[in-house]
XYZ file of C-alpha atoms in Angstrom:
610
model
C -19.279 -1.263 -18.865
C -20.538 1.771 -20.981
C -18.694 4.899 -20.246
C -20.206 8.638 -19.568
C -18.837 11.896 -19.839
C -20.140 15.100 -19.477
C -18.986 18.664 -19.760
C -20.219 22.310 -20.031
C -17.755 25.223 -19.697
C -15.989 27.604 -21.933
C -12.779 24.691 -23.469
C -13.402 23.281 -26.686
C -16.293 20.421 -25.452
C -15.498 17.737 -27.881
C -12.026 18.154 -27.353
C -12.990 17.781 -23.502
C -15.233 14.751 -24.869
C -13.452 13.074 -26.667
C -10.090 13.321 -24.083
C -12.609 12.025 -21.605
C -13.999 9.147 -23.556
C -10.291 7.947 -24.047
C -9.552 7.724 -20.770
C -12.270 5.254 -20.525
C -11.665 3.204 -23.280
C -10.293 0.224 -20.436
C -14.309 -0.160 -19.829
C -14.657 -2.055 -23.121
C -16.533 -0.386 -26.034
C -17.738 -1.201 -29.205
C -19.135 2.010 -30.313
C -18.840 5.551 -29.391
C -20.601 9.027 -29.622
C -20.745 12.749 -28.656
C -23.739 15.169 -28.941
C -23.360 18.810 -28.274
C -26.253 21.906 -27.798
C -24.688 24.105 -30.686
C -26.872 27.114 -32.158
C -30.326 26.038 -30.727
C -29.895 22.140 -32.154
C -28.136 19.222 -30.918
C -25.398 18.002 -32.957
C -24.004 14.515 -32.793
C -21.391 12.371 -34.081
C -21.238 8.965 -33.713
C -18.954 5.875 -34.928
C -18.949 2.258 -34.539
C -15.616 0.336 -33.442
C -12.646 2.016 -32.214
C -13.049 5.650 -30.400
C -9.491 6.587 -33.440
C -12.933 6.269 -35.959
C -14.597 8.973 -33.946
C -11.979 10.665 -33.570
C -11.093 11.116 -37.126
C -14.455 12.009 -37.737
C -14.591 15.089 -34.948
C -10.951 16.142 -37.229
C -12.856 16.679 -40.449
C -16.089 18.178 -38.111
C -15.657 19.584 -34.870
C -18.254 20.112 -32.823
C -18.553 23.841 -31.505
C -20.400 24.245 -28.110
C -20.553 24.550 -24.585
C -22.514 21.942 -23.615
C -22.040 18.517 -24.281
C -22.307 14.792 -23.397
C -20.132 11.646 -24.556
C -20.614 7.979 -24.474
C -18.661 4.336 -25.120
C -21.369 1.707 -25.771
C -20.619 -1.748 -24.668
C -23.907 -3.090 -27.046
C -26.531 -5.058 -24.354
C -29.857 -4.531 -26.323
C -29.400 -4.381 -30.715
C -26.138 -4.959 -31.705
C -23.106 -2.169 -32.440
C -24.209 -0.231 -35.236
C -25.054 3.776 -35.651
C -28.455 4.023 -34.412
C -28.155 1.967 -31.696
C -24.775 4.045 -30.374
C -25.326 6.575 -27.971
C -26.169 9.761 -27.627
C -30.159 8.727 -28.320
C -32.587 11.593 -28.765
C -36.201 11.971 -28.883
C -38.944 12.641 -31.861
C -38.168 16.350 -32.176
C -33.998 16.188 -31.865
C -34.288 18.316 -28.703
C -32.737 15.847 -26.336
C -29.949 14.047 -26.014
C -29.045 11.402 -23.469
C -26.304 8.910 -22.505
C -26.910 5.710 -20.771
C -25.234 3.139 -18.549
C -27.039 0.054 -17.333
C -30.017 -1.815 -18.306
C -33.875 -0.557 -18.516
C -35.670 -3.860 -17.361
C -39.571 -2.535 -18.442
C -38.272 -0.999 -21.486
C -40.385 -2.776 -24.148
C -43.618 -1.346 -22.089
C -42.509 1.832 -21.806
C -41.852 1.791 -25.289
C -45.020 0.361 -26.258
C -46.756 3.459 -24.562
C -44.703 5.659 -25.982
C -45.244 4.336 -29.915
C -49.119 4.604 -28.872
C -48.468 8.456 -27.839
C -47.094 8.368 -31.543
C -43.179 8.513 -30.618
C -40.906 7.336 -33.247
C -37.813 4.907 -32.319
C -34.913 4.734 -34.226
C -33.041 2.413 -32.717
C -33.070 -1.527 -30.796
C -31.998 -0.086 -27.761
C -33.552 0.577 -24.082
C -31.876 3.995 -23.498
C -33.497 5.213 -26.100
C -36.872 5.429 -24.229
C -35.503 8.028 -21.851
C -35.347 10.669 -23.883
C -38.800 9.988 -25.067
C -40.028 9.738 -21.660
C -38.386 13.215 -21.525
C -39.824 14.853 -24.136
C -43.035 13.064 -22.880
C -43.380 14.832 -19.751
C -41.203 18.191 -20.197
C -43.794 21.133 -19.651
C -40.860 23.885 -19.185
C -38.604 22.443 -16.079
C -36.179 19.858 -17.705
C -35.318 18.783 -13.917
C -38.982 17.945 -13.034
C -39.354 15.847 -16.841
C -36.558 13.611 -15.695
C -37.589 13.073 -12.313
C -40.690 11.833 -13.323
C -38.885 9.537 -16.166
C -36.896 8.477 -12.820
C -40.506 7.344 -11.524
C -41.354 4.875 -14.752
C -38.054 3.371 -15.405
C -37.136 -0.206 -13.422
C -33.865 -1.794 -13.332
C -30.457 0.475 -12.919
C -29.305 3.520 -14.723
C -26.756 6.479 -14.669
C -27.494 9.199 -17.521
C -26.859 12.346 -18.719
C -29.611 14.429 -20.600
C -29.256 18.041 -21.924
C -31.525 19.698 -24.164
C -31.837 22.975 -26.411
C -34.696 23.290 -23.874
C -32.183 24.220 -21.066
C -28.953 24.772 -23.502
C -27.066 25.823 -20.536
C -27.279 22.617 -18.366
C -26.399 19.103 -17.884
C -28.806 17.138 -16.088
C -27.579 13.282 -14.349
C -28.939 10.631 -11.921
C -28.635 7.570 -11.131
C -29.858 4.213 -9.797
C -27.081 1.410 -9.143
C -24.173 2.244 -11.637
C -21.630 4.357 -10.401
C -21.688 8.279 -11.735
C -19.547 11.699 -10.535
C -19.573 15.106 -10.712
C -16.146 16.934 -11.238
C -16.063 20.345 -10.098
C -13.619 23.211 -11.846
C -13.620 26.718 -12.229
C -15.907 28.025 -13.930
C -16.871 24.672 -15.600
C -18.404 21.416 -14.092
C -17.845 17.347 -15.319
C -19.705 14.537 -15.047
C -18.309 10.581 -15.220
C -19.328 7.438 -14.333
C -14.838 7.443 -13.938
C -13.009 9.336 -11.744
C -9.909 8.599 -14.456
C -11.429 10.601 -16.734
C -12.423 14.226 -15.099
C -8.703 14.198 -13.408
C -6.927 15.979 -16.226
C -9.458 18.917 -15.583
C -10.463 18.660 -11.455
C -9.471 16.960 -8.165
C -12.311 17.718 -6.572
C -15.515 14.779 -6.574
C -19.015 14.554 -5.518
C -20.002 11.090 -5.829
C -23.933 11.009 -6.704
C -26.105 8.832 -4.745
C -28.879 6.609 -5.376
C -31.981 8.494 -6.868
C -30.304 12.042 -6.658
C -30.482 14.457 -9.543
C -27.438 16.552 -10.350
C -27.693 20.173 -12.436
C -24.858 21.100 -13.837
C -24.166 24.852 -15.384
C -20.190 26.863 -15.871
C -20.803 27.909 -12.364
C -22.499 25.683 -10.186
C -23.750 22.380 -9.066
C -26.853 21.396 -7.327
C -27.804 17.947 -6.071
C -31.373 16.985 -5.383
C -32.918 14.174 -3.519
C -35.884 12.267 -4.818
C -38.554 14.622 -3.442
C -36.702 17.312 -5.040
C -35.225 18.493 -1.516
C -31.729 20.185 -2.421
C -28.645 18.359 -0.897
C -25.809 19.979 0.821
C -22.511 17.861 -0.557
C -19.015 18.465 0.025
C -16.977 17.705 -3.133
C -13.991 15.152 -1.724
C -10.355 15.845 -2.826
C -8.894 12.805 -5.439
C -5.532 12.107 -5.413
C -4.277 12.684 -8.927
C -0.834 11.082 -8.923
C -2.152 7.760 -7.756
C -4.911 7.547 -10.920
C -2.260 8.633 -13.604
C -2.790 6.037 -16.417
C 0.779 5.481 -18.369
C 1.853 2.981 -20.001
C 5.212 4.598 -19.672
C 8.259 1.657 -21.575
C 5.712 -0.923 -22.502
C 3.497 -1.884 -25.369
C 0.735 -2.552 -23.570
C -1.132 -1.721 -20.217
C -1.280 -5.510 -19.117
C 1.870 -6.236 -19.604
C 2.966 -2.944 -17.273
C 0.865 -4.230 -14.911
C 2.352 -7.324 -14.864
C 5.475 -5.861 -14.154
C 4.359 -3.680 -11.604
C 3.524 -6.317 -9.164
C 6.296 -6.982 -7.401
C 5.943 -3.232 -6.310
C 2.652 -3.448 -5.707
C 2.918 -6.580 -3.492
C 6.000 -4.945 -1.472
C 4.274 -1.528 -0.867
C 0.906 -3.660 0.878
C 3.442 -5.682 2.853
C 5.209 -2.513 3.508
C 1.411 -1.248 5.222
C 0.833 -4.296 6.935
C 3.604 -5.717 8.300
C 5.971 -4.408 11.224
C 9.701 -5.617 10.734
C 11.594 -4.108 13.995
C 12.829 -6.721 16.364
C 10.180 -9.431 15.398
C 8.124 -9.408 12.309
C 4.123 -8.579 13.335
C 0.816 -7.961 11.861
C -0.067 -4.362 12.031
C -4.120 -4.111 12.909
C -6.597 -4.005 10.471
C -8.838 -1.138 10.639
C -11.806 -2.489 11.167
C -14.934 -1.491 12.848
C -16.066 -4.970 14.100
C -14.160 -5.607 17.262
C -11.153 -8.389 17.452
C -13.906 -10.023 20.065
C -16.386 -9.808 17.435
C -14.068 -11.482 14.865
C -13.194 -13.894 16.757
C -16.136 -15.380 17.268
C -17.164 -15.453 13.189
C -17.504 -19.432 12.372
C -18.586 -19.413 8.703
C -17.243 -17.359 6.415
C -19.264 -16.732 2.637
C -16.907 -15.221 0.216
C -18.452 -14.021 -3.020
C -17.391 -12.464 -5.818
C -17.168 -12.485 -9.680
C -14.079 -13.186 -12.420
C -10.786 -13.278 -11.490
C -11.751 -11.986 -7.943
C -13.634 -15.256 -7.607
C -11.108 -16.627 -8.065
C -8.911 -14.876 -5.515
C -11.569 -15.928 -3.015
C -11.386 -19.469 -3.848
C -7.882 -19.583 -2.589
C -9.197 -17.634 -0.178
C -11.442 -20.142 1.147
C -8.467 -22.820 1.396
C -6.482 -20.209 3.449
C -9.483 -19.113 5.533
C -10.425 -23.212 6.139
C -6.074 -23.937 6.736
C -5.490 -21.570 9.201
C -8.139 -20.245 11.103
C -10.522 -23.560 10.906
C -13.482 -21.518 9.880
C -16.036 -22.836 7.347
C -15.815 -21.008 4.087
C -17.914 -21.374 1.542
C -17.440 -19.602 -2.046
C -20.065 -18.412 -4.032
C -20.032 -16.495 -7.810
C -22.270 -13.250 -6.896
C -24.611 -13.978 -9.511
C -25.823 -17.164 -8.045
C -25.298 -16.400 -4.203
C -28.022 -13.258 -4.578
C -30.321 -15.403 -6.319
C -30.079 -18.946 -4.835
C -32.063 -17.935 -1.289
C -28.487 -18.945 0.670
C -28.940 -19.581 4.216
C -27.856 -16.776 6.280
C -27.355 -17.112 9.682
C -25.075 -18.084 12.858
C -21.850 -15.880 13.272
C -21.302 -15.546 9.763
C -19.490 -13.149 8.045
C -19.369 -11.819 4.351
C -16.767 -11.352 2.265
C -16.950 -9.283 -0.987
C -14.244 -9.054 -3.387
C -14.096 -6.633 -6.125
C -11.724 -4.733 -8.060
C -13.548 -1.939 -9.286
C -16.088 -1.903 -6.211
C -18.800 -1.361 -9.001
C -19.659 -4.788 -9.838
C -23.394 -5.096 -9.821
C -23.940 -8.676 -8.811
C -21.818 -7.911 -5.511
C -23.272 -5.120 -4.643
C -26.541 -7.236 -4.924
C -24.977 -10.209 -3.040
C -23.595 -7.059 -0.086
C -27.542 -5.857 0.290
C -28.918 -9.463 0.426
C -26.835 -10.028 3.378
C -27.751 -6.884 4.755
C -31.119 -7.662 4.538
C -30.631 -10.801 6.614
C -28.192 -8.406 9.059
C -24.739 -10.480 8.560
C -21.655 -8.365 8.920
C -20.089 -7.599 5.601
C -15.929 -7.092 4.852
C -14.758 -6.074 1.743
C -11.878 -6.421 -0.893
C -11.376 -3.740 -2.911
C -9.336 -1.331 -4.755
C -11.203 1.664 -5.510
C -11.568 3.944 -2.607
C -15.091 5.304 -2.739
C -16.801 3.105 -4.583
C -20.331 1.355 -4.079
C -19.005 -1.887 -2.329
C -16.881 0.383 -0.200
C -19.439 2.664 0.880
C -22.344 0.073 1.238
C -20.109 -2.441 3.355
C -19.344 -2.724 7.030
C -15.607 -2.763 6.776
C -12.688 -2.575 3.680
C -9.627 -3.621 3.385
C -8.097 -2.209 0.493
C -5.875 -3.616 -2.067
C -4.131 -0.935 -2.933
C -2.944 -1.967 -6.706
C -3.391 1.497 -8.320
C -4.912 2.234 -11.610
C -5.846 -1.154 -13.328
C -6.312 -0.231 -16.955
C -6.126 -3.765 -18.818
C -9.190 -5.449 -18.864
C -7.627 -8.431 -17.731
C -6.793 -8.175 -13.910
C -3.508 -8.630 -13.088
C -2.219 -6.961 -9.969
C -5.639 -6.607 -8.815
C -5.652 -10.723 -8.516
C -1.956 -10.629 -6.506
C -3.319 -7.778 -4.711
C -6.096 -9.829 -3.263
C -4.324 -12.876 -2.459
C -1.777 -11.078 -0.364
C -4.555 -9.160 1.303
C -6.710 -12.134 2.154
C -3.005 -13.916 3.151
C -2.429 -11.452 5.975
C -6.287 -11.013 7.159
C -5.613 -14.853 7.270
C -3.170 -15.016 9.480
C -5.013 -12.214 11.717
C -8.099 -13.525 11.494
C -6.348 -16.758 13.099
C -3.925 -14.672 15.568
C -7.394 -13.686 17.297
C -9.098 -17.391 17.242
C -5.384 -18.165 19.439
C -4.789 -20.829 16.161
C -1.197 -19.557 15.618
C 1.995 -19.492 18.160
C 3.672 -16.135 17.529
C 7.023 -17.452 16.593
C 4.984 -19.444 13.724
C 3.240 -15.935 12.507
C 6.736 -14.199 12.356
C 7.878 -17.209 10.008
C 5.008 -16.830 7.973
C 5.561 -13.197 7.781
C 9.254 -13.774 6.822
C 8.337 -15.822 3.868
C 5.616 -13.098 2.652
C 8.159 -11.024 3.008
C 10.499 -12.590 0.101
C 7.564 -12.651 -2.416
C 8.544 -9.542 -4.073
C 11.777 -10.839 -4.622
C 10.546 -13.718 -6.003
C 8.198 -12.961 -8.068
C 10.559 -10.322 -9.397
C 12.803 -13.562 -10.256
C 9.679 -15.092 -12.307
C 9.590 -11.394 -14.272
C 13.519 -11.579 -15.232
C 12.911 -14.795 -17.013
C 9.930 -13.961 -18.923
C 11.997 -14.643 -21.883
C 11.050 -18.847 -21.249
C 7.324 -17.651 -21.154
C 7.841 -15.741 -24.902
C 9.476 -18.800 -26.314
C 6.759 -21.408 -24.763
C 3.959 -19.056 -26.179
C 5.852 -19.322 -30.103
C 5.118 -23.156 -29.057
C 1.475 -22.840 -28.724
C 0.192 -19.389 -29.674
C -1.848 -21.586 -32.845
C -3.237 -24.104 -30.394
C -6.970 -24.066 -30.628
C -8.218 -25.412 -26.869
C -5.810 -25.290 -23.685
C -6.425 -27.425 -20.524
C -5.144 -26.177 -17.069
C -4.560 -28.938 -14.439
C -4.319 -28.067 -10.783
C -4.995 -29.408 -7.355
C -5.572 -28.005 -3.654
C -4.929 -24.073 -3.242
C -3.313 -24.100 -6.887
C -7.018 -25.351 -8.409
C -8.110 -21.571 -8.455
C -4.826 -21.067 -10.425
C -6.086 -23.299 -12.944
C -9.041 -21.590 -13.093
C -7.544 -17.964 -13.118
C -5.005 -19.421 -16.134
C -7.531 -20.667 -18.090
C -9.834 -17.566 -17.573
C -6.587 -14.914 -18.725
C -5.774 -17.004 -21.936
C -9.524 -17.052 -22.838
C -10.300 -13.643 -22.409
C -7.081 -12.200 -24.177
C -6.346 -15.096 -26.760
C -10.153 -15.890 -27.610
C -8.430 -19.827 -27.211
C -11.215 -21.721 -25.793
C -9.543 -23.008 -22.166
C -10.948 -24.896 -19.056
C -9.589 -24.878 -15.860
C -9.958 -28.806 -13.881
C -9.166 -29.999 -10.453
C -6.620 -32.723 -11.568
C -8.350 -35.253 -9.958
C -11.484 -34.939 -12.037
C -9.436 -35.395 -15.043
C -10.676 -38.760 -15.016
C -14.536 -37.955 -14.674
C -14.445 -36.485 -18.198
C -11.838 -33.915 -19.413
C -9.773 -36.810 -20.066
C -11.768 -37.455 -23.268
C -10.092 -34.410 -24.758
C -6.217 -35.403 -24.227
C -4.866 -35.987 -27.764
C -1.364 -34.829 -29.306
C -2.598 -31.778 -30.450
C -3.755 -30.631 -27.016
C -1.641 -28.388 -24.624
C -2.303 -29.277 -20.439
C -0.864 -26.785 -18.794
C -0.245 -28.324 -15.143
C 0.882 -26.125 -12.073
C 2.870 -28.479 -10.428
C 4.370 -26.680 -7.369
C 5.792 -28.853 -4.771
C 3.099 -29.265 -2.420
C 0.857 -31.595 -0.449
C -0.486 -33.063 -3.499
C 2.580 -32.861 -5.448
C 2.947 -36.969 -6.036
C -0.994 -37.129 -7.184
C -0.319 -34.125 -9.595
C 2.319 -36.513 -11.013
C 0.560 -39.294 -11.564
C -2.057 -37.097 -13.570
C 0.348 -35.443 -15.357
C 1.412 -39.259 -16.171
C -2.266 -39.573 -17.160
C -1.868 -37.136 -19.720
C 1.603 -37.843 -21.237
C -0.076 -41.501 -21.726
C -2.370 -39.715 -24.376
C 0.324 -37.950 -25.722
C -0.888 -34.612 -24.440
C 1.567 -31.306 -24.534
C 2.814 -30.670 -21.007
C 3.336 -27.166 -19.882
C 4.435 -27.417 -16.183
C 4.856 -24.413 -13.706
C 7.012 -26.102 -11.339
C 9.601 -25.876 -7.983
C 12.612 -24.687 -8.796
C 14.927 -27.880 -8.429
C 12.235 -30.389 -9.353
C 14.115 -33.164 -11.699
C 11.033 -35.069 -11.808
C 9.031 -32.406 -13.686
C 11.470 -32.518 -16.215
C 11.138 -36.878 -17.011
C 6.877 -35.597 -17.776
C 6.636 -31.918 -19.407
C 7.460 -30.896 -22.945
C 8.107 -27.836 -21.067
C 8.515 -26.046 -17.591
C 8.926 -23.411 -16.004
C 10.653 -23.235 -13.072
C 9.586 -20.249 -9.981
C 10.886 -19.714 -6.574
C 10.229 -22.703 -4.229
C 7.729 -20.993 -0.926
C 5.159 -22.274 0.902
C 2.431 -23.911 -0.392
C -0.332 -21.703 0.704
C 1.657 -18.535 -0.915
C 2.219 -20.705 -4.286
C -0.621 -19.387 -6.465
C 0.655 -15.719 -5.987
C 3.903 -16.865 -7.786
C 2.065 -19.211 -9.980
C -0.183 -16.013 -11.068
C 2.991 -14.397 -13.119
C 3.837 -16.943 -15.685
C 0.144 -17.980 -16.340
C -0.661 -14.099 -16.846
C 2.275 -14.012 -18.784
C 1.500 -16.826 -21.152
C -2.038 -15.553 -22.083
C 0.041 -11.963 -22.795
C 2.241 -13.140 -25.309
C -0.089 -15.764 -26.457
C -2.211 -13.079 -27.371
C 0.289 -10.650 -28.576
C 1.568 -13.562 -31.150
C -1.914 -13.732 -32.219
C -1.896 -9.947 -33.254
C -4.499 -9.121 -30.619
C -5.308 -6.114 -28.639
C -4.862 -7.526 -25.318
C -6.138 -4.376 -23.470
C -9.518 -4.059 -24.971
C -10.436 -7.328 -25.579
C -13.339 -7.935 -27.383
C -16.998 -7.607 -26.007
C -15.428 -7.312 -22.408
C -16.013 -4.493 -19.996
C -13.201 -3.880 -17.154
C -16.267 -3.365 -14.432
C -19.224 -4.946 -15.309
C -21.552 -2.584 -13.785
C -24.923 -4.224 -14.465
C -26.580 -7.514 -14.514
């Protein structure tokens, strides 16, 4: 969601800024502003649209300072417009503050506040912080937020300074993600790790209710009570969080490309190829014993990582014969699930920042289930506040639409699979190395699907105008359908619906008409024959058939208007194939379209409140 940077030091701070709020443009944005402590008065700039408009605005006026505090906006209360961008400020123009996440009591607080004769300018609920500042500053800046801490509900990360304190930043937080970068002789602050990199390695991730001070030469971190904390600032690896789009046009479409590297490097930690192919162990803290014993499994998760759980739960049911049930976060933390028996918890989450998981981790804490994790950000909230991780391991994913992320999962919850079932004595080793074989060939494959993109381009010409898109799938490739439908609608802004074939009948088949494209992944399978006869279903209404089909398959050919063909593997292993060319038809769908498929509009890449 919104994104926060902070800097004070002796560099140019809205160059600093600015650089910052760049690199977190992937977070999704819709307006954008800087405020600096410059000669005893805070000076702002702010812009609405894309961060090139403030940016052209800081050419004709820089911003001279030491001190200073950036924000992108992703709009949640009053639309995008200049008084509702951030930095807000209180009655006097003293103090400044970004905000990420919601303020739930807001309109009470505010309500107080216009009785204490405080003036609002905007429609926001950020803006009450710096009133509640300015309310209750009486010479100790820390102490005035701490007790704004105290009225606010809901969850919050946010910077403040002040010509109060001109030398300081002050932070905390409450459920969104924020870090301190530490330099020399100048200090950060982030809710992104991406974006302090170019200046520091070196981290302290802020926790829950802490207060960070920030001045040129030093940090301090204090808990609630005001205790100070001792923290030891970790060390970031900058080479893995470079952000490049290097030979392509767009982020998405590199990270498309990068998957078959991404996929071979996981295998490469995971699997053992000497004599015999083998599982290396997962690292977990819950003993093999322990795991063995799990009998329900509740996966839950939001997006496209739902969606990566709900093959999950067909892998997790076909080979280690464990209930699995599949929830969206959302409605598993507020639906009172029943939580009990050996169950175990899966999260799944790219960022490890999405808010509804986290919520859905702590309810099943509360109710003392085990929770295992998916995710790809080392660090992160999910990470940190679950039992065990697995990580993904897909890098940097700058698009807003996941991409490698999505492979990334389905390949990790392929192999815990297989372990998982290796322990419950479900799987004959010789069958586990043949398995292991065929994961093995997936980069190759799906390296195959990526030299022949060229079909994809010319399919897209076909249908880039189309106004509504259906995608058809059954059994493990049904979550493909989904996951198609979802990457064409948030890239294309086509309005798409992913079906379970069979259903087609119960409904969706109202829509079929010659204007109307069905895409249909049509793998071979185990429900290959009842795939045809909907796709028959659909050619009977004159419907345009886009197949993703088995190399080889004649039959495909007699139905579809057109097809694509990709690598015939097993069936459970399908939808990481079938991924490419649907993530590659909602690219250059969108591309045709003349759209900016990285920041699509009113998306966030981690959606770190409710």
């Amino acid at each position: 969601m919104c994104g926060i940077i902070g800097y004070v030091g002796p560099r140019a701070t809205d160059t600093v800024l600015l650089a910052g709020l760049w690199k977190l443009e992937y977070r999704g944005y819709d307006s954008s502003g800087i405020a600096v402590v410059s000669d005893n008065e805070i000076r702002i700039k702010k812009a609405i649209g894309k961060l090139k408009v403030l940016a052209d605005i800081l050419d004709k006026e820089p911003l001279s300072g030491s001190v200073g505090i950036g924000h992108t906006r992703w709009a949640t209360h009053g639309e995008p417009s200049p008084e509702n961008a951030h930095p807000q400020v209180d009655c006097s123009n003293t103090i400044a503050v970004v905000h990420n996440g919601i303020i739930e009591n807001y309109l009470s607080l505010k309500e107080k506040l216009i009785k204490k004769k405080h003036i609002f300018r905007s429609f926001t609920d950020s803006e009450v912080i710096p009133h509640l500042i300015e309310k209750y500053y009486t010479g100790d800046l820390v102490q005035a937020v701490r007790r704004a801490m105290d009225d606010i509900e809901g969850s919050y990360a946010f910077a403040v300074i002040s010509t109060k304190e001109p030398d300081k930043i002050i932070c905390c937080k409450k459920d969104v993600p924020l870090i301190i970068g530490i330099g020399k002789g100048e200090n950060l602050i982030s809710s992104d790790t991406l974006a302090v990199l170019g200046l520091t390695r070196k981290i302290i991730l802020l926790e829950d209710y802490e207060i960070g001070v920030l001045t040129r030469d030093k940090v301090s971190i204090f808990d609630k009570d005001g205790k100070e904390v001792e923290r030891k600032p970790s060390t970031v690896n900058g080479k893995a969080l470079t952000a490049d789009m290097g030979k392509f046009p767009h982020f998405m479409l590199k990270e498309i490309y990068e998957q078959p590297v991404v996929i071979q490097k996981n295998m490469e930690r995971m699997i053992k190829h000497e004599e015999f192919f083998s599982l290396k162990k997962f690292d977990l803290s819950i003993s093999d014993g322990e795991l063995a014993k799990i009998t329900r499994v509740i996966i839950q998760a939001c997006g496209t990582s739902w969606h990566a759980g709900y093959v999950g739960k067909y892998i997790l049911e076909k080979f280690c014969r464990v209930h699995t049930e599949i929830d969206i976060s959302s409605e598993f933390r507020y639906r009172n699930p029943v939580l009990s028996g050996e169950t175990l918890v899966m999260a799944i989450s790219q960022s490890g920042e999405t808010a509804d998981t986290i919520a859905g981790i702590r309810e099943s804490k509360l109710a003392f289930l085990r929770v295992l994790s998916l995710v790809n950000v080392m660090g992160s909230t999910i990470a940190r506040e679950s039992d065990d991780v697995i990580y993904i391991h897909a890098g940097p994913e700058i698009g807003v639409a996941s991409t490698k992320a999505y492979t990334s999962q389905l390949i990790a919850l392929h192999l815990f699979s297989l372990y998982f079932s290796k322990l419950k004595w479900l799987i004959e080793e010789e069958e586990l190395h043949s398995k292991l074989r065929e994961i093995e060939l997936i980069p190759e494959k799906m390296q195959q699907i990526l030299d022949k993109s060229n079909e994809i381009v010319e399919i897209a010409r076909k249908f880039h105008r189309a106004r509504n898109f259906i995608f058809l799938g059954r059994g493990v490739n049904y979550p493909s359908a989904l996951e198609g439908a979802l990457k064409l609608k948030e890239i294309s802004y086509i309005h798409a619906t992913g079906y379970p074939a069979g259903e087609m009948k119960h409904g969706p088949i109202a829509l079929i008409d010659e204007h109307l494209p069905v895409v249909c992944v049509s793998t071979k399978s185990s429900v290959y024959e009842k795939m045809l006869s909907n796709m028959q279903e659909v050619k009977a209404r004159r419907g345009k058939i886009i197949a993703i089909a088995t190399e080889g398959d004649k039959k495909i050919k007699e139905l579809a208007d057109e097809v694509f063909y990709i690598p015939e593997c097993p069936e459970s292993l399908s939808p990481i194939l079938v991924a490419l060319p649907l993530q590659l038809l909602a690219y250059h769908i969108a591309v045709l379209r003349g759209l900016d498929v990285d920041k699509p509009r009113n998306l966030a890449k981690s959606v770190t409140v409710e």
